[in-house]
Amino acid sequence: MSVHSTVNAFLGRHGFSAKAYDVNTVIDSLLYDMEKGLDVGPGNLDSMDATEPMIATWGLPPESSPKNQTVIVIDAGGTNFRSCLVTFDANGNSTISELEKTSMPGIEKELSKKDFFEAIAKNLDHLKNKASRIGFCFSYAMEITPDGDGRVIRFSKEIKAKEVEGSLVGECLAKALEERGWNKLEKITLLNDTTAALLAGAANAVEGRAYSSYVGFILGTGMNSAYIESNPIDKIAGLKDSKGNPPPASQIVVCESGNFNKIQRSEFDLAFDKTANTPGLYVMEKMCSGAYLGPVAGIALKTAAKDGLFSDAFAKEILALEKLELKDMDQFFYAPRKTDTLLGAIAAKGTQEDADIMFEILDAIVERSARLASAIIAASVIKSGKGTSAALPVGIVCDGTTFYKTHNLQYRLRGYLNEVLIAQRHLYFEILTIDNDITLGTAVAAC
């Protein structure tokens, strides 16, 4: 009996088959959810209501890069908290300086609202009064106000700061900074990392290259997408900003794709969800992104051990695993015979068949991630209504260590996009890689 047949039978028994996640089927479901989210916003998770908030940003990319300006940039991501100065010269060229990195507040323990913003303010002491504007890339679900602040909807990526949910981030941070002796700031602009990536693409277009639109896509600790919506958004039709202006006819929309839940989950997904900080939420993110691929794969391996797929010695080692992370999977993928890695050391104690079975189970987890991620990107390209000209493709700015470093994920994703967008729909795209994209895009938003 072949290893491949054994693994497929095992995965099927537990409701997991990467090939069952047809990319076009997922695209159709995403487009349904996106339309509902634009019309009325998210609703009941246990119904056909939208689960993606489809957050209107009230903004579009600038026509050119900012000039002769210096701003403070904050990047609060899934694991790290980065802060720096970004200066644009007279030609729009940017320089990053005084960069510092620390851990994201709320990772280690539950923080109160006051403690959360005090921790952020303390992290910015090295930039005190060095600019009057702050661009704050806050990579969690938030509602963007017409004037550029952000109200936290809820945290993902296992951040523990429940009391912060519902707060205006810019307003609370400004207060915390003033309490630490800062001058009154001109403005704090909130945006998501996908918006920052999209803005970086628009502001850093290569001379002679043109794009009909842009998509921002993040696949790292978490997962999300943003695109430019060309039509008026029904749910904000009656709103106005502080100057009395109505919503723009076209604007960047942050999908919060990780919330999407109209998709079948395996027994492994359901078992992990019960242990997560947000049970029942962020269904798609838990099936795609770097924070979750390892834990879900760990459950799959332990289930395989209990089901008798491995030799006794190998199964004993697998069942003794305390935790599994994506980096452990990648170390095994790239060097299966290396014995100084977590899974390599276990493989050395088993048979070649044990190693092959483990490899195929782990690879199925990655394959599913590639399929789902490609569906998310494709849905954003389709929803933009652009990319119909081969010479004016949609520029897709991708970021995230899971996207770039996970074994074979990027190559599979590109293949699926070529098939479902170019071959089947005659929609054209180009994946863009921009150095320091989140930092630069956040700086652009602040100017």
Coordinates of C-alpha atoms in Angstrom, one line a residue:
M1 CA 0.0 0.0 0.0
S2 CA 1.5 3.4 -1.0
V3 CA 2.2 6.2 1.5
H4 CA 0.1 8.5 -0.6
S5 CA -3.0 6.3 -0.4
T6 CA -2.5 5.8 3.3
V7 CA -2.3 9.6 4.0
N8 CA -5.2 10.4 1.8
A9 CA -7.4 7.8 3.5
F10 CA -6.3 9.1 6.9
L11 CA -7.0 12.7 6.0
G12 CA -10.4 11.9 4.4
R13 CA -11.4 9.9 7.5
H14 CA -11.0 13.1 9.5
G15 CA -12.6 15.5 7.1
F16 CA -9.4 16.9 5.7
S17 CA -8.6 16.8 2.0
A18 CA -6.6 19.7 0.5
K19 CA -8.0 18.9 -3.0
A20 CA -11.5 19.2 -1.7
Y21 CA -10.9 23.0 -1.3
D22 CA -11.6 23.9 -4.9
V23 CA -10.2 27.4 -5.5
N24 CA -13.1 28.5 -7.7
T25 CA -15.7 27.3 -5.2
V26 CA -14.0 29.2 -2.4
I27 CA -13.7 32.3 -4.6
D28 CA -17.5 32.2 -5.2
S29 CA -18.2 31.9 -1.5
L30 CA -15.8 34.8 -0.7
L31 CA -17.5 37.1 -3.3
Y32 CA -20.9 36.4 -1.8
D33 CA -19.6 37.2 1.7
M34 CA -17.8 40.3 0.4
E35 CA -20.9 41.7 -1.3
K36 CA -23.0 41.1 1.9
G37 CA -20.3 42.8 4.0
L38 CA -20.3 45.9 1.7
D39 CA -24.1 46.2 1.7
V40 CA -24.9 45.7 5.4
G41 CA -21.8 44.7 7.3
P42 CA -21.1 41.5 9.3
G43 CA -23.9 39.7 11.0
N44 CA -24.7 36.5 12.8
L45 CA -21.8 34.0 12.5
D46 CA -24.2 31.1 12.5
S47 CA -26.2 32.3 9.5
M48 CA -25.7 33.4 5.9
D49 CA -24.8 36.9 7.0
A50 CA -21.4 38.3 6.1
T51 CA -18.5 37.4 8.3
E52 CA -16.0 39.7 6.6
P53 CA -16.5 43.3 7.9
M54 CA -15.4 44.9 4.6
I55 CA -14.0 47.9 6.3
A56 CA -14.2 51.2 4.3
T57 CA -11.0 53.3 4.8
W58 CA -12.3 56.6 3.2
G59 CA -9.1 56.8 1.3
L60 CA -7.3 56.1 -2.0
P61 CA -3.6 55.8 -2.9
P62 CA -1.9 59.1 -3.6
E63 CA -1.0 59.9 -7.2
S64 CA 2.7 60.3 -6.2
S65 CA 5.1 59.7 -3.2
P66 CA 5.1 62.4 -0.5
K67 CA 7.8 65.0 -0.5
N68 CA 9.7 67.0 2.1
Q69 CA 8.0 65.4 5.1
T70 CA 9.0 63.4 8.2
V71 CA 6.5 61.2 10.1
I72 CA 6.6 58.7 12.9
V73 CA 5.6 55.1 11.9
I74 CA 4.3 52.4 14.2
D75 CA 3.8 48.8 13.0
A76 CA 1.9 46.7 15.5
G77 CA 1.9 43.3 14.0
G78 CA 1.2 39.8 15.1
T79 CA 4.4 39.2 17.1
N80 CA 6.5 42.4 16.9
F81 CA 6.0 46.0 17.6
R82 CA 8.2 48.3 15.4
S83 CA 8.6 52.1 15.5
C84 CA 10.7 54.5 13.4
L85 CA 11.0 57.8 11.6
V86 CA 10.4 58.0 7.8
T87 CA 11.6 61.0 5.9
F88 CA 10.7 61.8 2.3
D89 CA 13.1 64.1 0.5
A90 CA 12.3 66.6 -2.3
N91 CA 12.2 63.8 -4.9
G92 CA 9.9 61.6 -2.8
N93 CA 12.7 59.2 -1.9
S94 CA 12.3 57.7 1.6
T95 CA 14.8 57.1 4.4
I96 CA 14.0 55.0 7.5
S97 CA 15.8 55.9 10.7
E98 CA 15.7 55.3 14.5
L99 CA 14.1 51.9 14.1
E100 CA 13.4 49.9 17.2
K101 CA 11.6 46.6 17.6
T102 CA 10.1 45.0 20.7
S103 CA 7.3 42.5 21.4
M104 CA 3.7 43.3 20.8
P105 CA 1.9 44.3 24.0
G106 CA -0.7 41.7 25.1
I107 CA 1.2 38.6 23.8
E108 CA 2.4 37.4 27.2
K109 CA -0.5 38.3 29.5
E110 CA -3.9 40.0 29.6
L111 CA -3.5 43.8 29.6
S112 CA -6.1 46.5 30.7
K113 CA -6.9 49.3 28.3
K114 CA -4.7 51.7 30.3
D115 CA -1.8 49.3 30.5
F116 CA -2.0 48.5 26.7
F117 CA -1.7 52.1 25.6
E118 CA 0.9 52.9 28.2
A119 CA 3.0 50.1 26.9
I120 CA 2.7 51.4 23.3
A121 CA 3.5 55.0 24.5
K122 CA 6.6 53.7 26.3
N123 CA 7.8 51.9 23.2
L124 CA 7.8 55.3 21.4
D125 CA 10.0 57.2 23.9
H126 CA 12.9 57.2 21.5
L127 CA 10.8 59.2 19.0
K128 CA 9.3 61.8 21.4
N129 CA 8.4 65.0 19.6
K130 CA 10.4 64.2 16.5
A131 CA 7.4 64.6 14.2
S132 CA 3.9 65.9 14.5
R133 CA 2.2 63.1 12.5
I134 CA 2.0 59.4 13.3
G135 CA 1.1 56.6 10.9
F136 CA -0.1 53.6 12.9
C137 CA -0.3 50.3 11.2
F138 CA -2.6 48.3 13.5
S139 CA -2.9 44.8 12.2
Y140 CA -6.1 43.8 13.9
A141 CA -9.8 44.2 13.0
M142 CA -10.9 47.8 13.4
E143 CA -13.5 50.1 12.0
I144 CA -11.8 53.1 10.3
T145 CA -13.5 56.4 11.1
P146 CA -14.1 59.0 8.3
D147 CA -11.3 61.1 9.8
G148 CA -8.7 58.3 10.0
D149 CA -8.9 56.9 13.5
G150 CA -9.6 53.2 14.1
R151 CA -12.0 51.6 16.5
V152 CA -10.9 48.1 17.6
I153 CA -13.5 45.4 16.7
R154 CA -11.6 42.5 18.2
F155 CA -8.1 41.1 18.6
S156 CA -6.8 38.1 16.8
K157 CA -3.4 36.3 16.7
E158 CA -3.8 35.5 20.4
I159 CA -3.4 39.1 21.7
K160 CA -4.8 39.4 25.2
A161 CA -6.3 42.9 25.7
K162 CA -10.1 42.4 25.8
E163 CA -10.7 45.8 27.4
V164 CA -9.2 47.6 24.4
E165 CA -11.9 46.3 22.1
G166 CA -14.3 49.2 21.1
S167 CA -11.7 51.9 21.8
L168 CA -10.4 54.5 19.3
V169 CA -6.7 53.7 19.0
G170 CA -5.5 57.1 17.8
E171 CA -7.4 58.9 20.5
C172 CA -6.2 56.6 23.3
L173 CA -2.6 56.7 22.1
A174 CA -2.6 60.5 21.8
K175 CA -3.8 60.7 25.4
A176 CA -1.1 58.3 26.6
L177 CA 1.6 60.2 24.8
E178 CA 0.5 63.5 26.2
E179 CA 0.7 62.0 29.7
R180 CA 4.4 61.1 28.9
G181 CA 5.1 64.7 28.0
W182 CA 4.7 64.7 24.2
N183 CA 3.6 67.9 22.4
K184 CA 0.1 67.8 21.0
L185 CA 0.2 65.8 17.8
E186 CA -1.3 67.1 14.5
K187 CA -2.8 63.7 13.6
I188 CA -2.5 60.0 14.2
T189 CA -3.7 58.0 11.1
L190 CA -4.7 54.4 11.6
L191 CA -4.6 51.8 8.9
N192 CA -4.3 48.0 8.5
D193 CA -1.2 46.3 7.2
T194 CA -2.9 45.3 4.0
T195 CA -3.8 48.9 3.3
A196 CA -0.2 49.8 4.0
A197 CA 1.1 47.2 1.6
L198 CA -1.4 48.4 -1.1
L199 CA -0.3 52.1 -0.5
A200 CA 3.4 51.1 -0.8
G201 CA 2.7 49.5 -4.2
A202 CA 0.9 52.6 -5.5
A203 CA 3.6 55.0 -4.2
N204 CA 6.5 53.0 -5.5
A205 CA 5.5 52.2 -9.0
V206 CA 8.5 51.6 -11.3
E207 CA 8.9 54.1 -14.1
G208 CA 7.3 52.8 -17.3
R209 CA 5.2 50.2 -15.5
A210 CA 1.5 50.9 -14.9
Y211 CA -1.2 49.1 -13.0
S212 CA -5.0 49.4 -13.2
S213 CA -5.5 48.8 -9.5
Y214 CA -3.8 47.3 -6.4
V215 CA -4.4 44.6 -3.9
G216 CA -2.6 44.3 -0.5
F217 CA -2.2 40.8 0.8
I218 CA -0.6 39.6 4.1
L219 CA 0.1 36.0 4.9
G220 CA 2.3 35.9 8.0
T221 CA 1.3 35.4 11.7
G222 CA -2.2 36.4 10.5
M223 CA -3.8 36.7 7.1
N224 CA -5.8 39.5 5.4
S225 CA -6.4 41.3 2.1
A226 CA -7.4 44.8 0.9
Y227 CA -8.4 46.1 -2.5
I228 CA -9.8 49.3 -4.1
E229 CA -13.6 49.2 -4.4
S230 CA -14.8 51.1 -7.5
N231 CA -18.5 51.4 -6.5
P232 CA -20.2 53.3 -3.7
I233 CA -20.6 51.3 -0.5
D234 CA -24.2 51.0 0.7
K235 CA -23.6 50.6 4.4
I236 CA -21.8 54.0 4.7
A237 CA -23.9 55.9 2.2
G238 CA -25.3 58.3 4.8
L239 CA -22.1 59.0 6.7
K240 CA -19.9 62.2 6.5
D241 CA -16.5 63.1 7.7
S242 CA -15.8 66.0 10.2
K243 CA -15.7 68.4 7.2
G244 CA -19.1 67.3 6.0
N245 CA -17.8 65.3 3.0
P246 CA -19.6 62.2 2.0
P247 CA -17.8 58.9 1.4
P248 CA -15.6 58.8 -1.8
A249 CA -17.1 57.0 -4.7
S250 CA -14.0 54.7 -4.8
Q251 CA -11.9 53.7 -1.8
I252 CA -9.6 51.1 -0.3
V253 CA -11.6 48.4 1.5
V254 CA -10.0 46.1 4.1
C255 CA -11.8 42.7 3.9
E256 CA -10.7 41.1 7.2
S257 CA -10.6 37.9 5.2
G258 CA -9.5 35.8 8.2
N259 CA -13.1 36.1 9.6
F260 CA -14.6 34.2 6.6
N261 CA -16.3 31.1 7.8
K262 CA -18.4 29.7 4.9
I263 CA -16.0 26.8 4.5
Q264 CA -15.7 23.2 5.7
R265 CA -13.4 22.6 8.7
S266 CA -11.7 19.3 9.5
E267 CA -11.6 17.5 12.8
F268 CA -8.1 18.9 13.3
D269 CA -9.4 22.5 12.8
L270 CA -12.3 22.0 15.2
A271 CA -10.0 20.5 17.9
F272 CA -7.5 23.3 17.7
D273 CA -10.3 26.0 17.7
K274 CA -11.4 24.8 21.1
T275 CA -8.0 25.6 22.5
A276 CA -7.6 29.0 20.9
N277 CA -8.1 32.4 22.5
T278 CA -10.9 33.1 20.1
P279 CA -13.0 29.9 19.7
G280 CA -15.4 30.1 16.8
L281 CA -13.8 33.2 15.3
Y282 CA -11.2 33.8 12.5
V283 CA -12.0 30.5 10.8
M284 CA -10.2 31.2 7.6
E285 CA -7.1 32.7 9.4
K286 CA -6.8 29.5 11.5
M287 CA -6.7 27.5 8.3
C288 CA -4.2 29.6 6.5
S289 CA -1.8 31.7 8.6
G290 CA 1.5 31.1 10.3
A291 CA 0.3 31.3 13.9
Y292 CA -2.0 28.3 13.4
L293 CA -0.5 26.0 10.7
G294 CA 1.9 24.4 13.2
P295 CA -0.7 23.7 16.0
V296 CA -3.2 22.3 13.5
A297 CA -0.5 20.1 12.0
G298 CA 0.5 19.0 15.4
I299 CA -3.0 17.7 16.1
A300 CA -3.1 16.0 12.7
L301 CA 0.2 14.2 13.5
K302 CA -0.9 13.1 16.9
T303 CA -4.2 11.8 15.4
A304 CA -2.2 9.8 12.9
A305 CA -0.1 8.3 15.7
K306 CA -3.2 7.2 17.5
D307 CA -4.7 5.8 14.3
G308 CA -1.7 3.6 13.9
L309 CA 0.0 5.2 10.8
F310 CA 3.4 5.3 12.4
S311 CA 5.8 2.7 13.9
D312 CA 5.5 2.4 17.7
A313 CA 8.8 4.2 18.5
F314 CA 7.9 7.0 16.1
A315 CA 4.3 7.3 17.4
K316 CA 5.6 7.6 21.0
E317 CA 7.8 10.6 20.0
I318 CA 5.0 12.3 18.2
L319 CA 2.6 11.9 21.0
A320 CA 5.1 13.4 23.4
L321 CA 5.4 16.6 21.4
E322 CA 4.4 19.6 23.6
K323 CA 3.9 22.0 20.6
L324 CA 4.6 22.3 17.0
E325 CA 5.2 25.6 15.1
L326 CA 5.4 26.4 11.4
K327 CA 9.2 27.0 11.7
D328 CA 9.5 23.4 12.9
M329 CA 7.6 22.2 9.8
D330 CA 9.8 24.2 7.5
Q331 CA 13.0 22.9 9.0
F332 CA 11.8 19.4 8.3
F333 CA 10.6 20.3 4.8
Y334 CA 13.8 21.8 3.7
A335 CA 16.1 19.2 5.4
P336 CA 14.2 16.0 6.4
R337 CA 17.4 14.2 7.4
K338 CA 18.8 16.9 9.6
T339 CA 18.8 15.5 13.1
D340 CA 19.2 18.7 15.1
T341 CA 15.7 20.0 14.4
L342 CA 12.5 19.1 16.3
L343 CA 10.9 16.8 13.6
G344 CA 14.2 15.7 12.1
A345 CA 15.3 14.2 15.4
I346 CA 12.0 12.4 15.6
A347 CA 12.3 11.1 12.0
A348 CA 15.7 9.7 12.8
K349 CA 14.1 7.4 15.4
G350 CA 11.6 6.0 12.9
T351 CA 11.5 4.3 9.5
Q352 CA 11.6 6.0 6.1
E353 CA 7.9 5.3 5.8
D354 CA 7.3 7.2 9.1
A355 CA 9.2 10.2 7.7
D356 CA 7.3 10.0 4.3
I357 CA 3.9 9.9 6.0
M358 CA 4.8 12.8 8.3
F359 CA 6.0 14.8 5.3
E360 CA 2.8 14.2 3.3
I361 CA 0.5 15.1 6.2
L362 CA 2.4 18.3 6.9
D363 CA 2.5 19.1 3.2
A364 CA -1.3 18.7 2.9
I365 CA -1.6 21.5 5.5
V366 CA 0.5 23.8 3.4
E367 CA -1.3 22.8 0.2
R368 CA -4.6 23.8 1.7
S369 CA -3.2 27.1 2.9
A370 CA -2.0 27.9 -0.7
R371 CA -5.4 27.1 -2.1
L372 CA -7.3 29.2 0.3
A373 CA -4.8 32.1 0.1
S374 CA -5.0 32.1 -3.7
A375 CA -8.8 32.2 -3.5
I376 CA -8.6 35.3 -1.2
I377 CA -6.3 37.1 -3.5
A378 CA -8.3 36.2 -6.6
A379 CA -11.6 37.3 -5.0
S380 CA -10.0 40.8 -4.3
V381 CA -8.8 41.1 -7.9
I382 CA -12.2 40.1 -9.3
K383 CA -14.0 42.5 -6.9
S384 CA -11.8 45.4 -8.0
G385 CA -13.2 45.1 -11.5
K386 CA -9.8 45.8 -12.9
G387 CA -7.0 43.8 -14.6
T388 CA -8.8 43.3 -17.9
S389 CA -5.9 44.6 -19.9
A390 CA -2.7 42.5 -20.0
A391 CA -0.6 45.7 -20.1
L392 CA -2.4 47.2 -17.1
P393 CA -2.5 44.3 -14.6
V394 CA -3.6 44.5 -10.9
G395 CA -0.5 45.0 -8.8
I396 CA -0.6 42.6 -5.8
V397 CA 1.7 43.6 -3.0
C398 CA 2.3 40.5 -0.9
D399 CA 4.0 40.5 2.5
G400 CA 4.5 38.0 5.4
T401 CA 7.0 35.4 6.3
T402 CA 4.5 32.6 5.8
F403 CA 4.0 33.7 2.2
Y404 CA 7.7 34.0 1.4
K405 CA 9.3 31.3 3.5
T406 CA 6.9 28.4 3.9
H407 CA 8.0 25.5 1.8
N408 CA 6.4 25.5 -1.7
L409 CA 3.5 27.7 -0.6
Q410 CA 4.3 30.8 -2.8
Y411 CA 4.9 28.7 -5.9
R412 CA 1.6 26.8 -5.5
L413 CA -0.3 30.0 -4.9
R414 CA 1.1 31.6 -8.0
G415 CA 0.1 28.6 -10.0
Y416 CA -3.5 28.7 -8.8
L417 CA -3.7 32.5 -9.5
N418 CA -2.4 32.0 -13.0
E419 CA -5.1 29.3 -13.6
V420 CA -8.2 31.0 -12.0
L421 CA -7.4 34.6 -13.0
I422 CA -5.5 34.6 -16.3
A423 CA -6.3 31.3 -17.9
Q424 CA -10.0 31.1 -16.9
R425 CA -11.1 34.8 -16.5
H426 CA -8.6 36.7 -18.6
L427 CA -7.8 38.9 -15.6
Y428 CA -4.1 39.9 -15.3
F429 CA -2.0 40.5 -12.2
E430 CA 1.6 40.9 -11.1
I431 CA 2.9 40.0 -7.7
L432 CA 5.0 42.9 -6.3
T433 CA 7.7 42.7 -3.7
I434 CA 8.6 46.0 -2.1
D435 CA 11.3 46.4 0.5
N436 CA 9.9 47.8 3.8
D437 CA 6.4 47.9 2.3
I438 CA 4.4 48.1 5.5
T439 CA 6.6 50.9 6.9
L440 CA 6.6 53.0 3.7
G441 CA 2.8 52.5 3.1
T442 CA 2.1 53.6 6.7
A443 CA 4.3 56.6 6.2
V444 CA 2.4 57.5 3.0
A445 CA -0.9 57.3 4.9
A446 CA 0.4 59.7 7.6
C447 CA 1.4 62.4 5.2

